[in-house]
GROMACS .gro file of C-alpha atoms in nm:
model
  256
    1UNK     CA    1  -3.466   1.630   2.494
    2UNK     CA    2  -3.668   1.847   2.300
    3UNK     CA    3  -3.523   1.900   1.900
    4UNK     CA    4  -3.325   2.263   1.861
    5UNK     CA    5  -3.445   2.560   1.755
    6UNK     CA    6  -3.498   2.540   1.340
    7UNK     CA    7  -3.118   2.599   1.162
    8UNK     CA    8  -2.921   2.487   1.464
    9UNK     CA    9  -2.754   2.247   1.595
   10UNK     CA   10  -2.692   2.149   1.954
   11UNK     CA   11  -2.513   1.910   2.220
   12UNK     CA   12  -2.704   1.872   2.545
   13UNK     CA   13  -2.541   1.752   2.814
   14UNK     CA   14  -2.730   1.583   3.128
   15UNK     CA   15  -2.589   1.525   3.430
   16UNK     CA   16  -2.799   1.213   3.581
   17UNK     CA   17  -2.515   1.114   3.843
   18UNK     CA   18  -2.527   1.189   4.184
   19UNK     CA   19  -2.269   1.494   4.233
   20UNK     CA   20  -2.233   1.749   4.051
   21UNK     CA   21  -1.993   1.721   3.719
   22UNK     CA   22  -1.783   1.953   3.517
   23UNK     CA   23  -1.803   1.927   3.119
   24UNK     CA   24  -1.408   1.996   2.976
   25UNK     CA   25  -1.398   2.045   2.609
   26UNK     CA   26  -1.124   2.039   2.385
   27UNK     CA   27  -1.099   2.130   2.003
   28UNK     CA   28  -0.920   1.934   1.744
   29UNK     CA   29  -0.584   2.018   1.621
   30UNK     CA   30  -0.521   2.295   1.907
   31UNK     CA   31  -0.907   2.478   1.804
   32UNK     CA   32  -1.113   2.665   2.056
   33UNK     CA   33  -1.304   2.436   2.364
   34UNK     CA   34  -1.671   2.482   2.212
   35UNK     CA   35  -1.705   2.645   2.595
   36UNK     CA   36  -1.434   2.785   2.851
   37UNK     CA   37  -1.410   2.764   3.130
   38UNK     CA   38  -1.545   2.398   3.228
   39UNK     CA   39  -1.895   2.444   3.309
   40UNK     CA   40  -2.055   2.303   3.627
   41UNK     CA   41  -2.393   2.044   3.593
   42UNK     CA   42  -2.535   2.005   3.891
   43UNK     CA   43  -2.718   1.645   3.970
   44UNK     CA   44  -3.042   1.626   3.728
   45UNK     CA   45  -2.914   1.944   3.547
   46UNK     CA   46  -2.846   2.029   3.177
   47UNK     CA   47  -2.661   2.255   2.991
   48UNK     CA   48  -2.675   2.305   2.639
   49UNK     CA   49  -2.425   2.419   2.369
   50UNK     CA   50  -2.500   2.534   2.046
   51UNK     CA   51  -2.290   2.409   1.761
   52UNK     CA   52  -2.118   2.725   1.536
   53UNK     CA   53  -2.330   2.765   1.155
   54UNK     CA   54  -1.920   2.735   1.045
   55UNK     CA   55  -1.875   2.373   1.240
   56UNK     CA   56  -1.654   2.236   1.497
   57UNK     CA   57  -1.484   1.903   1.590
   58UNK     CA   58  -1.304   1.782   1.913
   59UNK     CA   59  -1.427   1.611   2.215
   60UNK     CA   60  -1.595   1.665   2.582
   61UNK     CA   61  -1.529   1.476   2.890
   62UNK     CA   62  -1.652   1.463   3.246
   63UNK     CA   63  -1.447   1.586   3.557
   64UNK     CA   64  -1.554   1.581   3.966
   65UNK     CA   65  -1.450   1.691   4.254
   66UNK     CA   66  -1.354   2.055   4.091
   67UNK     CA   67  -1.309   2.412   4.283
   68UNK     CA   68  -1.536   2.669   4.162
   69UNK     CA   69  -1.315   2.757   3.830
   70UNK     CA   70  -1.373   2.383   3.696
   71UNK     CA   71  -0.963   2.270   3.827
   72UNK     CA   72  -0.870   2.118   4.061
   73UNK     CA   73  -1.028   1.818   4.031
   74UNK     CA   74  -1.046   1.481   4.233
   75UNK     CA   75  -1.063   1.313   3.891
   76UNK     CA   76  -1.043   1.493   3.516
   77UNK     CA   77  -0.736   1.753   3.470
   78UNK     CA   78  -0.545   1.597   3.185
   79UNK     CA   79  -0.579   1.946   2.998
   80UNK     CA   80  -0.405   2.206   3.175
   81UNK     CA   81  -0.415   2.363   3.456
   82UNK     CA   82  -0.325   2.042   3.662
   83UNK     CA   83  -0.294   1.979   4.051
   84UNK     CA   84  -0.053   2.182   4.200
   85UNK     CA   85   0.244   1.982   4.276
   86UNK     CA   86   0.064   1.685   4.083
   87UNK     CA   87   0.123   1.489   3.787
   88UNK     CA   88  -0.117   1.568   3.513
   89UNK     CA   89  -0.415   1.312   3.500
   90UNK     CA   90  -0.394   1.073   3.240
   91UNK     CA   91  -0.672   1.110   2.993
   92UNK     CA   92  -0.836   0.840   3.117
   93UNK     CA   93  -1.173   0.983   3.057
   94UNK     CA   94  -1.511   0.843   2.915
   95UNK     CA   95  -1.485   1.074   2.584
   96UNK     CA   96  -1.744   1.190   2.351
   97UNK     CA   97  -1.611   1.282   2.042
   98UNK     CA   98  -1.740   1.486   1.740
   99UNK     CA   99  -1.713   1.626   1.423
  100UNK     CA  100  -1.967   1.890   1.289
  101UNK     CA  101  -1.869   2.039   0.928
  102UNK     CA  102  -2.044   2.358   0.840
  103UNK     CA  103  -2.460   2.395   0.814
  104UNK     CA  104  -2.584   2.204   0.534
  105UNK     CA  105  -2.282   2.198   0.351
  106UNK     CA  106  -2.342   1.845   0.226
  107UNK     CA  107  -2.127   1.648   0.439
  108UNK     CA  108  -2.196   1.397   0.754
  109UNK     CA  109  -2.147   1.447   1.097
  110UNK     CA  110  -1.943   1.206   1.278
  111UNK     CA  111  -1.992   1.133   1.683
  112UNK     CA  112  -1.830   0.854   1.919
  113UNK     CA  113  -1.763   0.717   2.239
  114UNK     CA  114  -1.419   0.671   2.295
  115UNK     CA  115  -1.266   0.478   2.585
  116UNK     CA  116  -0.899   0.429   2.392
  117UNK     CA  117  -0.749   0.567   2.707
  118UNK     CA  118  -0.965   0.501   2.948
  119UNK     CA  119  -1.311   0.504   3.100
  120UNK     CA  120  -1.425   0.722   3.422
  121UNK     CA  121  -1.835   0.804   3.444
  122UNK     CA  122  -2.088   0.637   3.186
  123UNK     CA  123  -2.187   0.782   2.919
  124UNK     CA  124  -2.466   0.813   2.648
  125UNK     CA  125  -2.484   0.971   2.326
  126UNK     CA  126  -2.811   0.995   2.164
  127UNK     CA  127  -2.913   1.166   1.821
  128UNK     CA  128  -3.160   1.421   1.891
  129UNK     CA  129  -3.522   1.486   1.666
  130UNK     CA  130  -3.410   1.239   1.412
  131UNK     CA  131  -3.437   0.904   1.309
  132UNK     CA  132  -3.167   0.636   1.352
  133UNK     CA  133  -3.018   0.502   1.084
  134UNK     CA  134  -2.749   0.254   0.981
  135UNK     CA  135  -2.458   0.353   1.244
  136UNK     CA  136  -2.653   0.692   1.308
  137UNK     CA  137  -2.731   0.533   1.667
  138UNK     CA  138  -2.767   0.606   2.028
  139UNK     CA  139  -2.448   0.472   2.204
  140UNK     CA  140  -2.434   0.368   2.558
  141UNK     CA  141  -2.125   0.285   2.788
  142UNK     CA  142  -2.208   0.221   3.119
  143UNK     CA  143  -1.914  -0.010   3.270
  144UNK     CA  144  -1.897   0.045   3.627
  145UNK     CA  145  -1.577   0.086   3.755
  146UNK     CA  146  -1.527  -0.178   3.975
  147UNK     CA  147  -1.514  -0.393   3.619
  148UNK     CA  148  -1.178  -0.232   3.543
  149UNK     CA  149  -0.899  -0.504   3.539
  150UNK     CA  150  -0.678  -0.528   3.810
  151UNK     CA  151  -0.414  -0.778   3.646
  152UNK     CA  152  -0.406  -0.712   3.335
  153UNK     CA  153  -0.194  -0.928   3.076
  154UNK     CA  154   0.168  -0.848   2.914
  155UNK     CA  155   0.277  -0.726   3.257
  156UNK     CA  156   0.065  -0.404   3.285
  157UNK     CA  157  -0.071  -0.520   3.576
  158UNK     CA  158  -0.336  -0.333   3.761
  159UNK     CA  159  -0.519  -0.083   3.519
  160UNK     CA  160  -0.767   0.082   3.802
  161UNK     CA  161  -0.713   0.457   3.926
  162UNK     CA  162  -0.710   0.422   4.299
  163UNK     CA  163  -0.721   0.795   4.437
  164UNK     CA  164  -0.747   0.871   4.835
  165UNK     CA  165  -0.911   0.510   4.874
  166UNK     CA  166  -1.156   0.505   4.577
  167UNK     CA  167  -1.156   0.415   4.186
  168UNK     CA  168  -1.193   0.720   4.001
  169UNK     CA  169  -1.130   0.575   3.691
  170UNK     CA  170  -1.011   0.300   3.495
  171UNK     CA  171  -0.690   0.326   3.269
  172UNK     CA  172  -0.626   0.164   2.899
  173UNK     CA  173  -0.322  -0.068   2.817
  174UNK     CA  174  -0.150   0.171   2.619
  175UNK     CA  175  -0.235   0.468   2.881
  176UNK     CA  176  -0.098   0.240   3.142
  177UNK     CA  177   0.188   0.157   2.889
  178UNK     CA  178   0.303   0.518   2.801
  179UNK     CA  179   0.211   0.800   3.092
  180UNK     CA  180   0.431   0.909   3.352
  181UNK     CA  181   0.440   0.774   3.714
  182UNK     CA  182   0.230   0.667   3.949
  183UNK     CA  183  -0.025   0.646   3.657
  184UNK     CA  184   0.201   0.423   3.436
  185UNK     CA  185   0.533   0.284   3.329
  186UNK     CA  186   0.649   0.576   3.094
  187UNK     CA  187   0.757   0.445   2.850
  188UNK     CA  188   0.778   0.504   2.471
  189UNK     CA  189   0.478   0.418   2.198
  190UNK     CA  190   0.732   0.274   1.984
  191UNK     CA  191   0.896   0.006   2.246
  192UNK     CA  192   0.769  -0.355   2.199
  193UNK     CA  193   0.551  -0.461   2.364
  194UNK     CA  194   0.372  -0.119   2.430
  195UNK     CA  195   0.361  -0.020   2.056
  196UNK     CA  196   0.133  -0.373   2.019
  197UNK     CA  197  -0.087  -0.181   2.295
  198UNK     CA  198  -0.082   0.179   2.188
  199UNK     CA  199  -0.052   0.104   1.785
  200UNK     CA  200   0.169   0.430   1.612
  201UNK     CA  201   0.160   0.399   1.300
  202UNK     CA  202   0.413   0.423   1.175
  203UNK     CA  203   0.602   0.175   1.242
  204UNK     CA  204   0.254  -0.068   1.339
  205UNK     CA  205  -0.003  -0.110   1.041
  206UNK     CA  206  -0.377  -0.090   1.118
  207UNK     CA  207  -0.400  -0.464   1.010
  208UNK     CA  208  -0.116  -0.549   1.243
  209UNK     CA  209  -0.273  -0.350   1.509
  210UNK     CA  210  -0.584  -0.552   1.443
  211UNK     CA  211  -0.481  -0.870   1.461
  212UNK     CA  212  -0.189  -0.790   1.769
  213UNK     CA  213  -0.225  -0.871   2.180
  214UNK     CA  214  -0.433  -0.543   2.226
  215UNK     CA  215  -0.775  -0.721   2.119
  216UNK     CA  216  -0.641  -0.979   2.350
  217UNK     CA  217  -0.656  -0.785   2.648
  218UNK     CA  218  -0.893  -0.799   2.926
  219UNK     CA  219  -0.989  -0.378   2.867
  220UNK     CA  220  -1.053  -0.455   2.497
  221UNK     CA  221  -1.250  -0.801   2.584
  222UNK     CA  222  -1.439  -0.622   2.858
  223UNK     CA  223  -1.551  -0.315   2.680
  224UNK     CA  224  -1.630  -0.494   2.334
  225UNK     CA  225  -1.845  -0.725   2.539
  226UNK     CA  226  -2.027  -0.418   2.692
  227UNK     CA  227  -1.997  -0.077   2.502
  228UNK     CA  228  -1.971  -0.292   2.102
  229UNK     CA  229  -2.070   0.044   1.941
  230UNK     CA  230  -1.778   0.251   2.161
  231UNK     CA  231  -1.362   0.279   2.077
  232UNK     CA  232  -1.186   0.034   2.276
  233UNK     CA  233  -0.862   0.078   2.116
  234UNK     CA  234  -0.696   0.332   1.813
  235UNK     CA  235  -0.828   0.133   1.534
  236UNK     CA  236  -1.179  -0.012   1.663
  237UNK     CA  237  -1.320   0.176   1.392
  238UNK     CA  238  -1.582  -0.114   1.313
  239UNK     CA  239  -1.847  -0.009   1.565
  240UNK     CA  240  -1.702   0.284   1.682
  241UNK     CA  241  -1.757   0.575   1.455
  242UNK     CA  242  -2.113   0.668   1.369
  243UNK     CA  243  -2.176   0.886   1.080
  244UNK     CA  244  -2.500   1.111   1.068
  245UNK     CA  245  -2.648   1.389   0.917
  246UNK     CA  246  -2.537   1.726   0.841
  247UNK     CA  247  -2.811   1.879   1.101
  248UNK     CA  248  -2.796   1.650   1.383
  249UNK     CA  249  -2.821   1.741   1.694
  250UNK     CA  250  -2.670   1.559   1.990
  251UNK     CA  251  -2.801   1.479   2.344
  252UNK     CA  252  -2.532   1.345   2.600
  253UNK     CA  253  -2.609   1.189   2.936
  254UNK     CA  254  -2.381   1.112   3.213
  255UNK     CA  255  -2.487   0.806   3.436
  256UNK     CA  256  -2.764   0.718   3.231
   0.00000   0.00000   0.00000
């Protein structure tokens, strides 16, 4: 990935897997998608986003299987418009997550992988034409699905996304705790023992969080083990977040 143009920042996304992927993106706090609608990445392709001079924060994830407007997906619609006559998906995406505050205004940006609800393709997140540097690393998560637990503990049973035969994805306690049927149970954040799982705060503390059954769980175990510098859960914030300069740049790779 070659460094951006001088006074710019960038995300570039590669597509290394086999078919063809669309990128969704989502702003923070209800702010524009950085792009609309979803573009397509063809196998081996790349498409590249420039960051606005004013900044931008919110998050991109990977969907398949989509119709030529970037819906209808086999895998990847938990942000409207859904299936017809489906449930939403859950978001149980492989997420890239960022924060970019305004051209060399003096703060950090912020990136990370996030797999607190789930994981679906692997991932890779990369700084771009600078050097690492304390948690200003390249981040790789690339659990293959067939590692997803199928009986996991407290009762939530089997966490993998079985669609027309095949695992699309795999789902995270809490996911599996809180969305709507035939994803998961339904039920509330706040009901013991989901709130353990899914952590709101209030009424759970970050230290109680910490220390509770979710670190416990085969999903947390599994992707600690693997993905140490990823989100497994809402407060994994040790290895998780990764702060970096004001001009980063960003390359992402899917099925590195």
């Amino acid at each position: 990935h070659p460094p951006p143009p001088a006074g710019t920042r960038q995300i570039s996304i590669t597509n290394n897997c086999p078919q063809p992927i669309w990128v969704q993106s989502l702003g923070n706090g209800g702010s524009a998608p950085l792009v609309s609608p979803p573009p397509r990445i063809d196998a081996r392709g790349v498409y590249t986003l420039t960051v606005p001079a004013g900044g931008w924060a919110g998050r991109f994830w990977p969907k398949t299987g989509c119709n030529g407007a970037g819906s209808g997906c086999a895998w990847g619609d938990s942000q409207g418009p859904c299936p017809p006559g489906e449930v939403c998906h859950p978001p149980a995406h492989t997420l890239g997550e960022f924060f970019f505050p305004p051209l060399n205004n003096g703060r950090d940006s912020f990136y990370d992988v996030s797999l607190v609800d789930g994981f679906s393709l692997p991932a890779k997140i990369a700084p771009v034409g600078l050097a690492s540097a304390g948690s200003f690393v390249p981040t790789t998560c690339a659990l293959p699905l067939s590692a997803c637990p199928s009986d996991e503990a407290g009762g939530l049973g089997d966490l993998r996304v079985i669609r027309n035969g095949a695992t699309v994805a795999c789902i995270s306690p809490c996911k599996r705790w809180n969305y709507k049927a035939p994803y998961g149970f339904g039920r509330p954040d706040n009901q013991y023992p989901g709130s353990m799982y899914c952590c709101p705060t209030p009424p759970v503390t970050v230290g109680q969080c910490r220390a509770g059954p979710v670190v416990g769980t085969k999903y947390v175990k599994l992707i600690r083990s693997a993905c140490p510098t990823a989100y497994s859960f809402a407060y994994d914030d040790e290895g998780g977040n990764h702060n970096c300069p004001n001009s980063a740049s960003y390359a992402v790779t899917f099925c590195p």
